[in-house]
């Protein structure tokens, strides 16, 4: 059973993910159909970043997964038997 702290951390991660998904969806799907001089545009980065930011995040994620896998494999290696 999860403790109260675990549930609070889990709920905060879910809320953060929902906010991030909503922000990105509005940025990529809705904003191209809004006039460029509308006030909504000042809350978002330029459209070029809608591809760059997820790309950089994906590269960092893959690097972290690779580093984690390398550390686990390095720790679990067995020494060679010398005969």
PDB file of N, CA, C and O in Angstrom:
ATOM      1  N   UNK A   1       0.843  -1.186   0.000  1.00  0.00           N
ATOM      2  CA  UNK A   1       0.000   0.000   0.000  1.00  0.00           C
ATOM      3  C   UNK A   1       0.881   1.240   0.000  1.00  0.00           C
ATOM      4  O   UNK A   1       1.889   1.300   0.681  1.00  0.00           O
ATOM      5  N   UNK A   2       0.496   2.217  -0.760  1.00  0.00           N
ATOM      6  CA  UNK A   2       1.272   3.446  -0.876  1.00  0.00           C
ATOM      7  C   UNK A   2       1.012   4.361   0.321  1.00  0.00           C
ATOM      8  O   UNK A   2      -0.107   4.447   0.825  1.00  0.00           O
ATOM      9  N   UNK A   3       2.068   5.032   0.747  1.00  0.00           N
ATOM     10  CA  UNK A   3       1.921   5.972   1.850  1.00  0.00           C
ATOM     11  C   UNK A   3       1.352   7.290   1.326  1.00  0.00           C
ATOM     12  O   UNK A   3       1.210   7.496   0.120  1.00  0.00           O
ATOM     13  N   UNK A   4       1.057   8.184   2.239  1.00  0.00           N
ATOM     14  CA  UNK A   4       0.511   9.481   1.854  1.00  0.00           C
ATOM     15  C   UNK A   4       1.483  10.292   1.018  1.00  0.00           C
ATOM     16  O   UNK A   4       1.087  11.007   0.096  1.00  0.00           O
ATOM     17  N   UNK A   5       2.773  10.172   1.339  1.00  0.00           N
ATOM     18  CA  UNK A   5       3.785  10.906   0.581  1.00  0.00           C
ATOM     19  C   UNK A   5       3.859  10.363  -0.844  1.00  0.00           C
ATOM     20  O   UNK A   5       3.955  11.132  -1.808  1.00  0.00           O
ATOM     21  N   UNK A   6       3.823   9.044  -0.990  1.00  0.00           N
ATOM     22  CA  UNK A   6       3.861   8.439  -2.323  1.00  0.00           C
ATOM     23  C   UNK A   6       2.662   8.871  -3.158  1.00  0.00           C
ATOM     24  O   UNK A   6       2.792   9.159  -4.349  1.00  0.00           O
ATOM     25  N   UNK A   7       1.501   8.914  -2.529  1.00  0.00           N
ATOM     26  CA  UNK A   7       0.300   9.335  -3.249  1.00  0.00           C
ATOM     27  C   UNK A   7       0.371  10.803  -3.639  1.00  0.00           C
ATOM     28  O   UNK A   7      -0.044  11.176  -4.744  1.00  0.00           O
ATOM     29  N   UNK A   8       0.929  11.640  -2.767  1.00  0.00           N
ATOM     30  CA  UNK A   8       1.061  13.063  -3.080  1.00  0.00           C
ATOM     31  C   UNK A   8       2.042  13.275  -4.230  1.00  0.00           C
ATOM     32  O   UNK A   8       1.785  14.071  -5.139  1.00  0.00           O
ATOM     33  N   UNK A   9       3.157  12.552  -4.209  1.00  0.00           N
ATOM     34  CA  UNK A   9       4.133  12.663  -5.293  1.00  0.00           C
ATOM     35  C   UNK A   9       3.526  12.166  -6.596  1.00  0.00           C
ATOM     36  O   UNK A   9       3.683  12.790  -7.652  1.00  0.00           O
ATOM     37  N   UNK A  10       2.820  11.055  -6.551  1.00  0.00           N
ATOM     38  CA  UNK A  10       2.168  10.521  -7.747  1.00  0.00           C
ATOM     39  C   UNK A  10       1.134  11.478  -8.307  1.00  0.00           C
ATOM     40  O   UNK A  10       1.069  11.704  -9.523  1.00  0.00           O
ATOM     41  N   UNK A  11       0.337  12.065  -7.436  1.00  0.00           N
ATOM     42  CA  UNK A  11      -0.684  13.004  -7.895  1.00  0.00           C
ATOM     43  C   UNK A  11      -0.039  14.263  -8.476  1.00  0.00           C
ATOM     44  O   UNK A  11      -0.505  14.789  -9.486  1.00  0.00           O
ATOM     45  N   UNK A  12       1.046  14.732  -7.870  1.00  0.00           N
ATOM     46  CA  UNK A  12       1.710  15.919  -8.423  1.00  0.00           C
ATOM     47  C   UNK A  12       2.322  15.619  -9.783  1.00  0.00           C
ATOM     48  O   UNK A  12       2.302  16.467 -10.676  1.00  0.00           O
ATOM     49  N   UNK A  13       2.846  14.416  -9.983  1.00  0.00           N
ATOM     50  CA  UNK A  13       3.374  14.036 -11.294  1.00  0.00           C
ATOM     51  C   UNK A  13       2.261  13.952 -12.338  1.00  0.00           C
ATOM     52  O   UNK A  13       2.446  14.366 -13.487  1.00  0.00           O
ATOM     53  N   UNK A  14       1.120  13.443 -11.950  1.00  0.00           N
ATOM     54  CA  UNK A  14      -0.020  13.367 -12.875  1.00  0.00           C
ATOM     55  C   UNK A  14      -0.498  14.766 -13.241  1.00  0.00           C
ATOM     56  O   UNK A  14      -0.739  15.062 -14.422  1.00  0.00           O
ATOM     57  N   UNK A  15      -0.612  15.655 -12.267  1.00  0.00           N
ATOM     58  CA  UNK A  15      -1.060  17.025 -12.535  1.00  0.00           C
ATOM     59  C   UNK A  15      -0.050  17.751 -13.422  1.00  0.00           C
ATOM     60  O   UNK A  15      -0.432  18.435 -14.382  1.00  0.00           O
ATOM     61  N   UNK A  16       1.247  17.590 -13.139  1.00  0.00           N
ATOM     62  CA  UNK A  16       2.277  18.207 -13.966  1.00  0.00           C
ATOM     63  C   UNK A  16       2.206  17.697 -15.402  1.00  0.00           C
ATOM     64  O   UNK A  16       2.300  18.474 -16.350  1.00  0.00           O
ATOM     65  N   UNK A  17       2.016  16.395 -15.570  1.00  0.00           N
ATOM     66  CA  UNK A  17       1.922  15.816 -16.909  1.00  0.00           C
ATOM     67  C   UNK A  17       0.703  16.337 -17.656  1.00  0.00           C
ATOM     68  O   UNK A  17       0.779  16.626 -18.856  1.00  0.00           O
ATOM     69  N   UNK A  18      -0.418  16.456 -16.976  1.00  0.00           N
ATOM     70  CA  UNK A  18      -1.624  16.990 -17.617  1.00  0.00           C
ATOM     71  C   UNK A  18      -1.448  18.448 -18.029  1.00  0.00           C
ATOM     72  O   UNK A  18      -1.871  18.843 -19.126  1.00  0.00           O
ATOM     73  N   UNK A  19      -0.818  19.243 -17.165  1.00  0.00           N
ATOM     74  CA  UNK A  19      -0.569  20.643 -17.513  1.00  0.00           C
ATOM     75  C   UNK A  19       0.378  20.751 -18.701  1.00  0.00           C
ATOM     76  O   UNK A  19       0.153  21.548 -19.627  1.00  0.00           O
ATOM     77  N   UNK A  20       1.432  19.948 -18.705  1.00  0.00           N
ATOM     78  CA  UNK A  20       2.389  19.962 -19.807  1.00  0.00           C
ATOM     79  C   UNK A  20       1.733  19.517 -21.112  1.00  0.00           C
ATOM     80  O   UNK A  20       1.938  20.124 -22.162  1.00  0.00           O
ATOM     81  N   UNK A  21       0.920  18.469 -21.054  1.00  0.00           N
ATOM     82  CA  UNK A  21       0.220  17.987 -22.240  1.00  0.00           C
ATOM     83  C   UNK A  21      -0.750  19.035 -22.774  1.00  0.00           C
ATOM     84  O   UNK A  21      -0.824  19.269 -23.988  1.00  0.00           O
ATOM     85  N   UNK A  22      -1.483  19.689 -21.881  1.00  0.00           N
ATOM     86  CA  UNK A  22      -2.434  20.721 -22.297  1.00  0.00           C
ATOM     87  C   UNK A  22      -1.712  21.907 -22.926  1.00  0.00           C
ATOM     88  O   UNK A  22      -2.120  22.409 -23.986  1.00  0.00           O
ATOM     89  N   UNK A  23      -0.633  22.357 -22.302  1.00  0.00           N
ATOM     90  CA  UNK A  23       0.146  23.478 -22.834  1.00  0.00           C
ATOM     91  C   UNK A  23       0.687  23.145 -24.216  1.00  0.00           C
ATOM     92  O   UNK A  23       0.555  23.936 -25.149  1.00  0.00           O
ATOM     93  N   UNK A  24       1.291  21.966 -24.364  1.00  0.00           N
ATOM     94  CA  UNK A  24       1.873  21.585 -25.650  1.00  0.00           C
ATOM     95  C   UNK A  24       0.794  21.410 -26.715  1.00  0.00           C
ATOM     96  O   UNK A  24       0.988  21.795 -27.862  1.00  0.00           O
ATOM     97  N   UNK A  25      -0.348  20.834 -26.340  1.00  0.00           N
ATOM     98  CA  UNK A  25      -1.437  20.647 -27.302  1.00  0.00           C
ATOM     99  C   UNK A  25      -1.975  21.978 -27.804  1.00  0.00           C
ATOM    100  O   UNK A  25      -2.220  22.141 -29.007  1.00  0.00           O
ATOM    101  N   UNK A  26      -2.157  22.924 -26.900  1.00  0.00           N
ATOM    102  CA  UNK A  26      -2.624  24.249 -27.324  1.00  0.00           C
ATOM    103  C   UNK A  26      -1.582  24.906 -28.207  1.00  0.00           C
ATOM    104  O   UNK A  26      -1.904  25.513 -29.231  1.00  0.00           O
ATOM    105  N   UNK A  27      -0.323  24.774 -27.844  1.00  0.00           N
ATOM    106  CA  UNK A  27       0.788  25.383 -28.587  1.00  0.00           C
ATOM    107  C   UNK A  27       0.873  24.857 -30.010  1.00  0.00           C
ATOM    108  O   UNK A  27       1.057  25.595 -30.964  1.00  0.00           O
ATOM    109  N   UNK A  28       0.715  23.540 -30.174  1.00  0.00           N
ATOM    110  CA  UNK A  28       0.928  22.907 -31.481  1.00  0.00           C
ATOM    111  C   UNK A  28      -0.352  22.830 -32.312  1.00  0.00           C
ATOM    112  O   UNK A  28      -0.311  23.012 -33.525  1.00  0.00           O
ATOM    113  N   UNK A  29      -1.487  22.590 -31.677  1.00  0.00           N
ATOM    114  CA  UNK A  29      -2.716  22.339 -32.424  1.00  0.00           C
ATOM    115  C   UNK A  29      -3.564  23.594 -32.605  1.00  0.00           C
ATOM    116  O   UNK A  29      -4.077  23.856 -33.696  1.00  0.00           O
ATOM    117  N   UNK A  30      -3.715  24.391 -31.577  1.00  0.00           N
ATOM    118  CA  UNK A  30      -4.642  25.522 -31.631  1.00  0.00           C
ATOM    119  C   UNK A  30      -3.963  26.816 -32.078  1.00  0.00           C
ATOM    120  O   UNK A  30      -4.516  27.585 -32.860  1.00  0.00           O
ATOM    121  N   UNK A  31      -2.747  27.058 -31.590  1.00  0.00           N
ATOM    122  CA  UNK A  31      -2.084  28.336 -31.846  1.00  0.00           C
ATOM    123  C   UNK A  31      -1.846  28.658 -33.321  1.00  0.00           C
ATOM    124  O   UNK A  31      -1.931  29.830 -33.697  1.00  0.00           O
ATOM    125  N   UNK A  32      -1.578  27.683 -34.191  1.00  0.00           N
ATOM    126  CA  UNK A  32      -1.418  28.050 -35.615  1.00  0.00           C
ATOM    127  C   UNK A  32      -2.665  28.664 -36.247  1.00  0.00           C
ATOM    128  O   UNK A  32      -2.559  29.364 -37.251  1.00  0.00           O
ATOM    129  N   UNK A  33      -3.828  28.446 -35.656  1.00  0.00           N
ATOM    130  CA  UNK A  33      -5.068  28.979 -36.214  1.00  0.00           C
ATOM    131  C   UNK A  33      -5.474  30.318 -35.589  1.00  0.00           C
ATOM    132  O   UNK A  33      -6.498  30.879 -35.949  1.00  0.00           O
ATOM    133  N   UNK A  34      -4.663  30.822 -34.670  1.00  0.00           N
ATOM    134  CA  UNK A  34      -4.946  32.098 -34.013  1.00  0.00           C
ATOM    135  C   UNK A  34      -4.095  33.175 -34.682  1.00  0.00           C
ATOM    136  O   UNK A  34      -2.955  32.930 -35.057  1.00  0.00           O
ATOM    137  N   UNK A  35      -4.645  34.365 -34.824  1.00  0.00           N
ATOM    138  CA  UNK A  35      -3.918  35.473 -35.448  1.00  0.00           C
ATOM    139  C   UNK A  35      -2.616  35.752 -34.703  1.00  0.00           C
ATOM    140  O   UNK A  35      -2.539  35.618 -33.478  1.00  0.00           O
ATOM    141  N   UNK A  36      -1.594  36.172 -35.461  1.00  0.00           N
ATOM    142  CA  UNK A  36      -0.278  36.409 -34.870  1.00  0.00           C
ATOM    143  C   UNK A  36      -0.260  37.574 -33.887  1.00  0.00           C
ATOM    144  O   UNK A  36       0.592  37.614 -33.003  1.00  0.00           O
ATOM    145  N   UNK A  37      -1.171  38.508 -34.002  1.00  0.00           N
ATOM    146  CA  UNK A  37      -1.185  39.648 -33.087  1.00  0.00           C
ATOM    147  C   UNK A  37      -2.086  39.421 -31.876  1.00  0.00           C
ATOM    148  O   UNK A  37      -2.275  40.327 -31.060  1.00  0.00           O
ATOM    149  N   UNK A  38      -2.618  38.222 -31.720  1.00  0.00           N
ATOM    150  CA  UNK A  38      -3.466  37.904 -30.571  1.00  0.00           C
ATOM    151  C   UNK A  38      -2.613  37.814 -29.309  1.00  0.00           C
ATOM    152  O   UNK A  38      -1.449  37.429 -29.343  1.00  0.00           O
ATOM    153  N   UNK A  39      -3.201  38.171 -28.179  1.00  0.00           N
ATOM    154  CA  UNK A  39      -2.460  38.195 -26.910  1.00  0.00           C
ATOM    155  C   UNK A  39      -2.032  36.795 -26.457  1.00  0.00           C
ATOM    156  O   UNK A  39      -1.078  36.642 -25.687  1.00  0.00           O
ATOM    157  N   UNK A  40      -2.679  35.781 -26.943  1.00  0.00           N
ATOM    158  CA  UNK A  40      -2.354  34.404 -26.562  1.00  0.00           C
ATOM    159  C   UNK A  40      -0.940  34.012 -26.990  1.00  0.00           C
ATOM    160  O   UNK A  40      -0.288  33.202 -26.341  1.00  0.00           O
ATOM    161  N   UNK A  41      -0.435  34.619 -28.036  1.00  0.00           N
ATOM    162  CA  UNK A  41       0.891  34.277 -28.556  1.00  0.00           C
ATOM    163  C   UNK A  41       2.017  34.665 -27.602  1.00  0.00           C
ATOM    164  O   UNK A  41       3.105  34.106 -27.688  1.00  0.00           O
ATOM    165  N   UNK A  42       1.797  35.612 -26.717  1.00  0.00           N
ATOM    166  CA  UNK A  42       2.883  36.029 -25.833  1.00  0.00           C
ATOM    167  C   UNK A  42       3.164  35.005 -24.737  1.00  0.00           C
ATOM    168  O   UNK A  42       4.187  35.081 -24.068  1.00  0.00           O
ATOM    169  N   UNK A  43       2.294  34.020 -24.534  1.00  0.00           N
ATOM    170  CA  UNK A  43       2.492  32.995 -23.513  1.00  0.00           C
ATOM    171  C   UNK A  43       3.189  31.749 -24.053  1.00  0.00           C
ATOM    172  O   UNK A  43       3.412  30.807 -23.303  1.00  0.00           O
ATOM    173  N   UNK A  44       3.520  31.740 -25.329  1.00  0.00           N
ATOM    174  CA  UNK A  44       4.126  30.570 -25.954  1.00  0.00           C
ATOM    175  C   UNK A  44       5.406  30.954 -26.677  1.00  0.00           C
ATOM    176  O   UNK A  44       5.549  32.081 -27.154  1.00  0.00           O
ATOM    177  N   UNK A  45       6.324  30.002 -26.772  1.00  0.00           N
ATOM    178  CA  UNK A  45       7.548  30.185 -27.542  1.00  0.00           C
ATOM    179  C   UNK A  45       7.217  30.175 -29.031  1.00  0.00           C
ATOM    180  O   UNK A  45       6.125  29.751 -29.429  1.00  0.00           O
ATOM    181  N   UNK A  46       8.161  30.597 -29.877  1.00  0.00           N
ATOM    182  CA  UNK A  46       7.931  30.489 -31.327  1.00  0.00           C
ATOM    183  C   UNK A  46       7.703  29.035 -31.746  1.00  0.00           C
ATOM    184  O   UNK A  46       8.121  28.100 -31.068  1.00  0.00           O
ATOM    185  N   UNK A  47       7.036  28.843 -32.862  1.00  0.00           N
ATOM    186  CA  UNK A  47       6.632  27.502 -33.308  1.00  0.00           C
ATOM    187  C   UNK A  47       7.806  26.575 -33.585  1.00  0.00           C
ATOM    188  O   UNK A  47       7.668  25.356 -33.501  1.00  0.00           O
ATOM    189  N   UNK A  48       8.974  27.118 -33.941  1.00  0.00           N
ATOM    190  CA  UNK A  48      10.129  26.263 -34.225  1.00  0.00           C
ATOM    191  C   UNK A  48      10.495  25.420 -33.010  1.00  0.00           C
ATOM    192  O   UNK A  48      10.959  24.282 -33.135  1.00  0.00           O
ATOM    193  N   UNK A  49      10.298  25.984 -31.837  1.00  0.00           N
ATOM    194  CA  UNK A  49      10.643  25.262 -30.610  1.00  0.00           C
ATOM    195  C   UNK A  49       9.695  24.101 -30.319  1.00  0.00           C
ATOM    196  O   UNK A  49      10.005  23.251 -29.489  1.00  0.00           O
ATOM    197  N   UNK A  50       8.548  24.063 -30.968  1.00  0.00           N
ATOM    198  CA  UNK A  50       7.614  22.957 -30.732  1.00  0.00           C
ATOM    199  C   UNK A  50       8.163  21.636 -31.251  1.00  0.00           C
ATOM    200  O   UNK A  50       7.675  20.573 -30.874  1.00  0.00           O
ATOM    201  N   UNK A  51       9.176  21.691 -32.100  1.00  0.00           N
ATOM    202  CA  UNK A  51       9.843  20.480 -32.569  1.00  0.00           C
ATOM    203  C   UNK A  51      11.184  20.307 -31.850  1.00  0.00           C
ATOM    204  O   UNK A  51      11.571  19.188 -31.500  1.00  0.00           O
ATOM    205  N   UNK A  52      11.869  21.412 -31.606  1.00  0.00           N
ATOM    206  CA  UNK A  52      13.200  21.344 -31.000  1.00  0.00           C
ATOM    207  C   UNK A  52      13.138  20.870 -29.549  1.00  0.00           C
ATOM    208  O   UNK A  52      13.918  20.002 -29.143  1.00  0.00           O
ATOM    209  N   UNK A  53      12.234  21.412 -28.757  1.00  0.00           N
ATOM    210  CA  UNK A  53      12.159  21.077 -27.336  1.00  0.00           C
ATOM    211  C   UNK A  53      11.869  19.591 -27.115  1.00  0.00           C
ATOM    212  O   UNK A  53      12.590  18.928 -26.350  1.00  0.00           O
ATOM    213  N   UNK A  54      10.858  18.986 -27.756  1.00  0.00           N
ATOM    214  CA  UNK A  54      10.657  17.548 -27.561  1.00  0.00           C
ATOM    215  C   UNK A  54      11.819  16.706 -28.097  1.00  0.00           C
ATOM    216  O   UNK A  54      12.140  15.657 -27.536  1.00  0.00           O
ATOM    217  N   UNK A  55      12.461  17.171 -29.162  1.00  0.00           N
ATOM    218  CA  UNK A  55      13.612  16.444 -29.698  1.00  0.00           C
ATOM    219  C   UNK A  55      14.767  16.413 -28.718  1.00  0.00           C
ATOM    220  O   UNK A  55      15.380  15.362 -28.487  1.00  0.00           O
ATOM    221  N   UNK A  56      15.070  17.552 -28.138  1.00  0.00           N
ATOM    222  CA  UNK A  56      16.140  17.615 -27.136  1.00  0.00           C
ATOM    223  C   UNK A  56      15.767  16.788 -25.912  1.00  0.00           C
ATOM    224  O   UNK A  56      16.608  16.071 -25.342  1.00  0.00           O
ATOM    225  N   UNK A  57      14.514  16.863 -25.482  1.00  0.00           N
ATOM    226  CA  UNK A  57      14.059  16.069 -24.336  1.00  0.00           C
ATOM    227  C   UNK A  57      14.185  14.579 -24.627  1.00  0.00           C
ATOM    228  O   UNK A  57      14.577  13.801 -23.752  1.00  0.00           O
ATOM    229  N   UNK A  58      13.874  14.161 -25.838  1.00  0.00           N
ATOM    230  CA  UNK A  58      13.988  12.749 -26.208  1.00  0.00           C
ATOM    231  C   UNK A  58      15.442  12.292 -26.199  1.00  0.00           C
ATOM    232  O   UNK A  58      15.758  11.195 -25.722  1.00  0.00           O
ATOM    233  N   UNK A  59      16.346  13.136 -26.702  1.00  0.00           N
ATOM    234  CA  UNK A  59      17.772  12.783 -26.697  1.00  0.00           C
ATOM    235  C   UNK A  59      18.284  12.655 -25.270  1.00  0.00           C
ATOM    236  O   UNK A  59      19.008  11.703 -24.929  1.00  0.00           O
ATOM    237  N   UNK A  60      17.911  13.596 -24.407  1.00  0.00           N
ATOM    238  CA  UNK A  60      18.332  13.531 -23.008  1.00  0.00           C
ATOM    239  C   UNK A  60      17.767  12.289 -22.327  1.00  0.00           C
ATOM    240  O   UNK A  60      18.470  11.608 -21.564  1.00  0.00           O
ATOM    241  N   UNK A  61      16.505  11.973 -22.591  1.00  0.00           N
ATOM    242  CA  UNK A  61      15.893  10.773 -22.022  1.00  0.00           C
ATOM    243  C   UNK A  61      16.616   9.514 -22.468  1.00  0.00           C
ATOM    244  O   UNK A  61      16.919   8.634 -21.648  1.00  0.00           O
ATOM    245  N   UNK A  62      16.933   9.414 -23.758  1.00  0.00           N
ATOM    246  CA  UNK A  62      17.651   8.239 -24.251  1.00  0.00           C
ATOM    247  C   UNK A  62      19.055   8.147 -23.669  1.00  0.00           C
ATOM    248  O   UNK A  62      19.537   7.043 -23.362  1.00  0.00           O
ATOM    249  N   UNK A  63      19.717   9.280 -23.483  1.00  0.00           N
ATOM    250  CA  UNK A  63      21.042   9.275 -22.862  1.00  0.00           C
ATOM    251  C   UNK A  63      20.962   8.816 -21.406  1.00  0.00           C
ATOM    252  O   UNK A  63      21.814   8.033 -20.948  1.00  0.00           O
ATOM    253  N   UNK A  64      19.952   9.253 -20.688  1.00  0.00           N
ATOM    254  CA  UNK A  64      19.783   8.823 -19.294  1.00  0.00           C
ATOM    255  C   UNK A  64      19.475   7.332 -19.209  1.00  0.00           C
ATOM    256  O   UNK A  64      20.003   6.633 -18.334  1.00  0.00           O
ATOM    257  N   UNK A  65      18.628   6.842 -20.095  1.00  0.00           N
ATOM    258  CA  UNK A  65      18.315   5.406 -20.103  1.00  0.00           C
ATOM    259  C   UNK A  65      19.566   4.602 -20.435  1.00  0.00           C
ATOM    260  O   UNK A  65      19.849   3.571 -19.810  1.00  0.00           O
ATOM    261  N   UNK A  66      20.346   5.051 -21.409  1.00  0.00           N
ATOM    262  CA  UNK A  66      21.583   4.367 -21.762  1.00  0.00           C
ATOM    263  C   UNK A  66      22.590   4.387 -20.627  1.00  0.00           C
ATOM    264  O   UNK A  66      23.248   3.369 -20.345  1.00  0.00           O
ATOM    265  N   UNK A  67      22.732   5.520 -19.946  1.00  0.00           N
ATOM    266  CA  UNK A  67      23.655   5.603 -18.812  1.00  0.00           C
ATOM    267  C   UNK A  67      23.212   4.696 -17.676  1.00  0.00           C
ATOM    268  O   UNK A  67      24.029   4.009 -17.052  1.00  0.00           O
ATOM    269  N   UNK A  68      21.917   4.678 -17.400  1.00  0.00           N
ATOM    270  CA  UNK A  68      21.393   3.806 -16.349  1.00  0.00           C
ATOM    271  C   UNK A  68      21.654   2.339 -16.683  1.00  0.00           C
ATOM    272  O   UNK A  68      22.091   1.559 -15.825  1.00  0.00           O
ATOM    273  N   UNK A  69      21.395   1.959 -17.928  1.00  0.00           N
ATOM    274  CA  UNK A  69      21.639   0.581 -18.350  1.00  0.00           C
ATOM    275  C   UNK A  69      23.117   0.235 -18.243  1.00  0.00           C
ATOM    276  O   UNK A  69      23.473  -0.872 -17.784  1.00  0.00           O
ATOM    277  N   UNK A  70      23.989   1.147 -18.632  1.00  0.00           N
ATOM    278  CA  UNK A  70      25.429   0.900 -18.545  1.00  0.00           C
ATOM    279  C   UNK A  70      25.875   0.727 -17.097  1.00  0.00           C
ATOM    280  O   UNK A  70      26.680  -0.168 -16.792  1.00  0.00           O
ATOM    281  N   UNK A  71      25.362   1.540 -16.194  1.00  0.00           N
ATOM    282  CA  UNK A  71      25.725   1.425 -14.783  1.00  0.00           C
ATOM    283  C   UNK A  71      25.252   0.098 -14.214  1.00  0.00           C
ATOM    284  O   UNK A  71      25.990  -0.582 -13.490  1.00  0.00           O
ATOM    285  N   UNK A  72      24.044  -0.304 -14.520  1.00  0.00           N
ATOM    286  CA  UNK A  72      23.512  -1.574 -14.023  1.00  0.00           C
ATOM    287  C   UNK A  72      24.319  -2.738 -14.570  1.00  0.00           C
ATOM    288  O   UNK A  72      24.665  -3.673 -13.828  1.00  0.00           O
ATOM    289  N   UNK A  73      24.639  -2.704 -15.842  1.00  0.00           N
ATOM    290  CA  UNK A  73      25.433  -3.795 -16.424  1.00  0.00           C
ATOM    291  C   UNK A  73      26.842  -3.816 -15.829  1.00  0.00           C
ATOM    292  O   UNK A  73      27.412  -4.873 -15.608  1.00  0.00           O
ATOM    293  N   UNK A  74      27.409  -2.650 -15.565  1.00  0.00           N
ATOM    294  CA  UNK A  74      28.746  -2.573 -14.992  1.00  0.00           C
ATOM    295  C   UNK A  74      28.754  -3.130 -13.569  1.00  0.00           C
ATOM    296  O   UNK A  74      29.670  -3.853 -13.179  1.00  0.00           O
ATOM    297  N   UNK A  75      27.737  -2.850 -12.791  1.00  0.00           N
ATOM    298  CA  UNK A  75      27.663  -3.335 -11.410  1.00  0.00           C
ATOM    299  C   UNK A  75      27.392  -4.830 -11.342  1.00  0.00           C
ATOM    300  O   UNK A  75      27.809  -5.489 -10.388  1.00  0.00           O
ATOM    301  N   UNK A  76      26.692  -5.382 -12.311  1.00  0.00           N
ATOM    302  CA  UNK A  76      26.304  -6.790 -12.270  1.00  0.00           C
ATOM    303  C   UNK A  76      27.253  -7.704 -13.033  1.00  0.00           C
ATOM    304  O   UNK A  76      26.967  -8.890 -13.153  1.00  0.00           O
ATOM    305  N   UNK A  77      28.345  -7.174 -13.531  1.00  0.00           N
ATOM    306  CA  UNK A  77      29.263  -8.033 -14.280  1.00  0.00           C
ATOM    307  C   UNK A  77      29.971  -8.981 -13.328  1.00  0.00           C
ATOM    308  O   UNK A  77      30.217  -8.675 -12.165  1.00  0.00           O
ATOM    309  N   UNK A  78      30.277 -10.146 -13.851  1.00  0.00           N
ATOM    310  CA  UNK A  78      30.951 -11.168 -13.052  1.00  0.00           C
ATOM    311  C   UNK A  78      32.430 -11.165 -13.420  1.00  0.00           C
ATOM    312  O   UNK A  78      32.784 -11.075 -14.587  1.00  0.00           O
ATOM    313  N   UNK A  79      33.292 -11.288 -12.422  1.00  0.00           N
ATOM    314  CA  UNK A  79      34.723 -11.329 -12.736  1.00  0.00           C
ATOM    315  C   UNK A  79      35.084 -12.617 -13.479  1.00  0.00           C
ATOM    316  O   UNK A  79      34.466 -13.666 -13.277  1.00  0.00           O
ATOM    317  N   UNK A  80      36.081 -12.500 -14.362  1.00  0.00           N
ATOM    318  CA  UNK A  80      36.519 -13.673 -15.120  1.00  0.00           C
ATOM    319  C   UNK A  80      37.297 -14.631 -14.220  1.00  0.00           C
ATOM    320  O   UNK A  80      38.053 -14.200 -13.352  1.00  0.00           O
ATOM    321  N   UNK A  81      37.066 -15.894 -14.449  1.00  0.00           N
ATOM    322  CA  UNK A  81      37.815 -16.903 -13.692  1.00  0.00           C
ATOM    323  C   UNK A  81      39.170 -17.094 -14.368  1.00  0.00           C
ATOM    324  O   UNK A  81      39.268 -17.293 -15.563  1.00  0.00           O
ATOM    325  N   UNK A  82      40.201 -17.041 -13.572  1.00  0.00           N
ATOM    326  CA  UNK A  82      41.541 -17.261 -14.081  1.00  0.00           C
ATOM    327  C   UNK A  82      41.968 -18.663 -13.698  1.00  0.00           C
ATOM    328  O   UNK A  82      41.990 -19.035 -12.540  1.00  0.00           O
ATOM    329  N   UNK A  83      42.281 -19.467 -14.712  1.00  0.00           N
ATOM    330  CA  UNK A  83      42.705 -20.854 -14.431  1.00  0.00           C
ATOM    331  C   UNK A  83      44.190 -20.998 -14.516  1.00  0.00           C
ATOM    332  O   UNK A  83      44.923 -20.474 -15.224  1.00  0.00           O
TER     333      UNK A  83
END
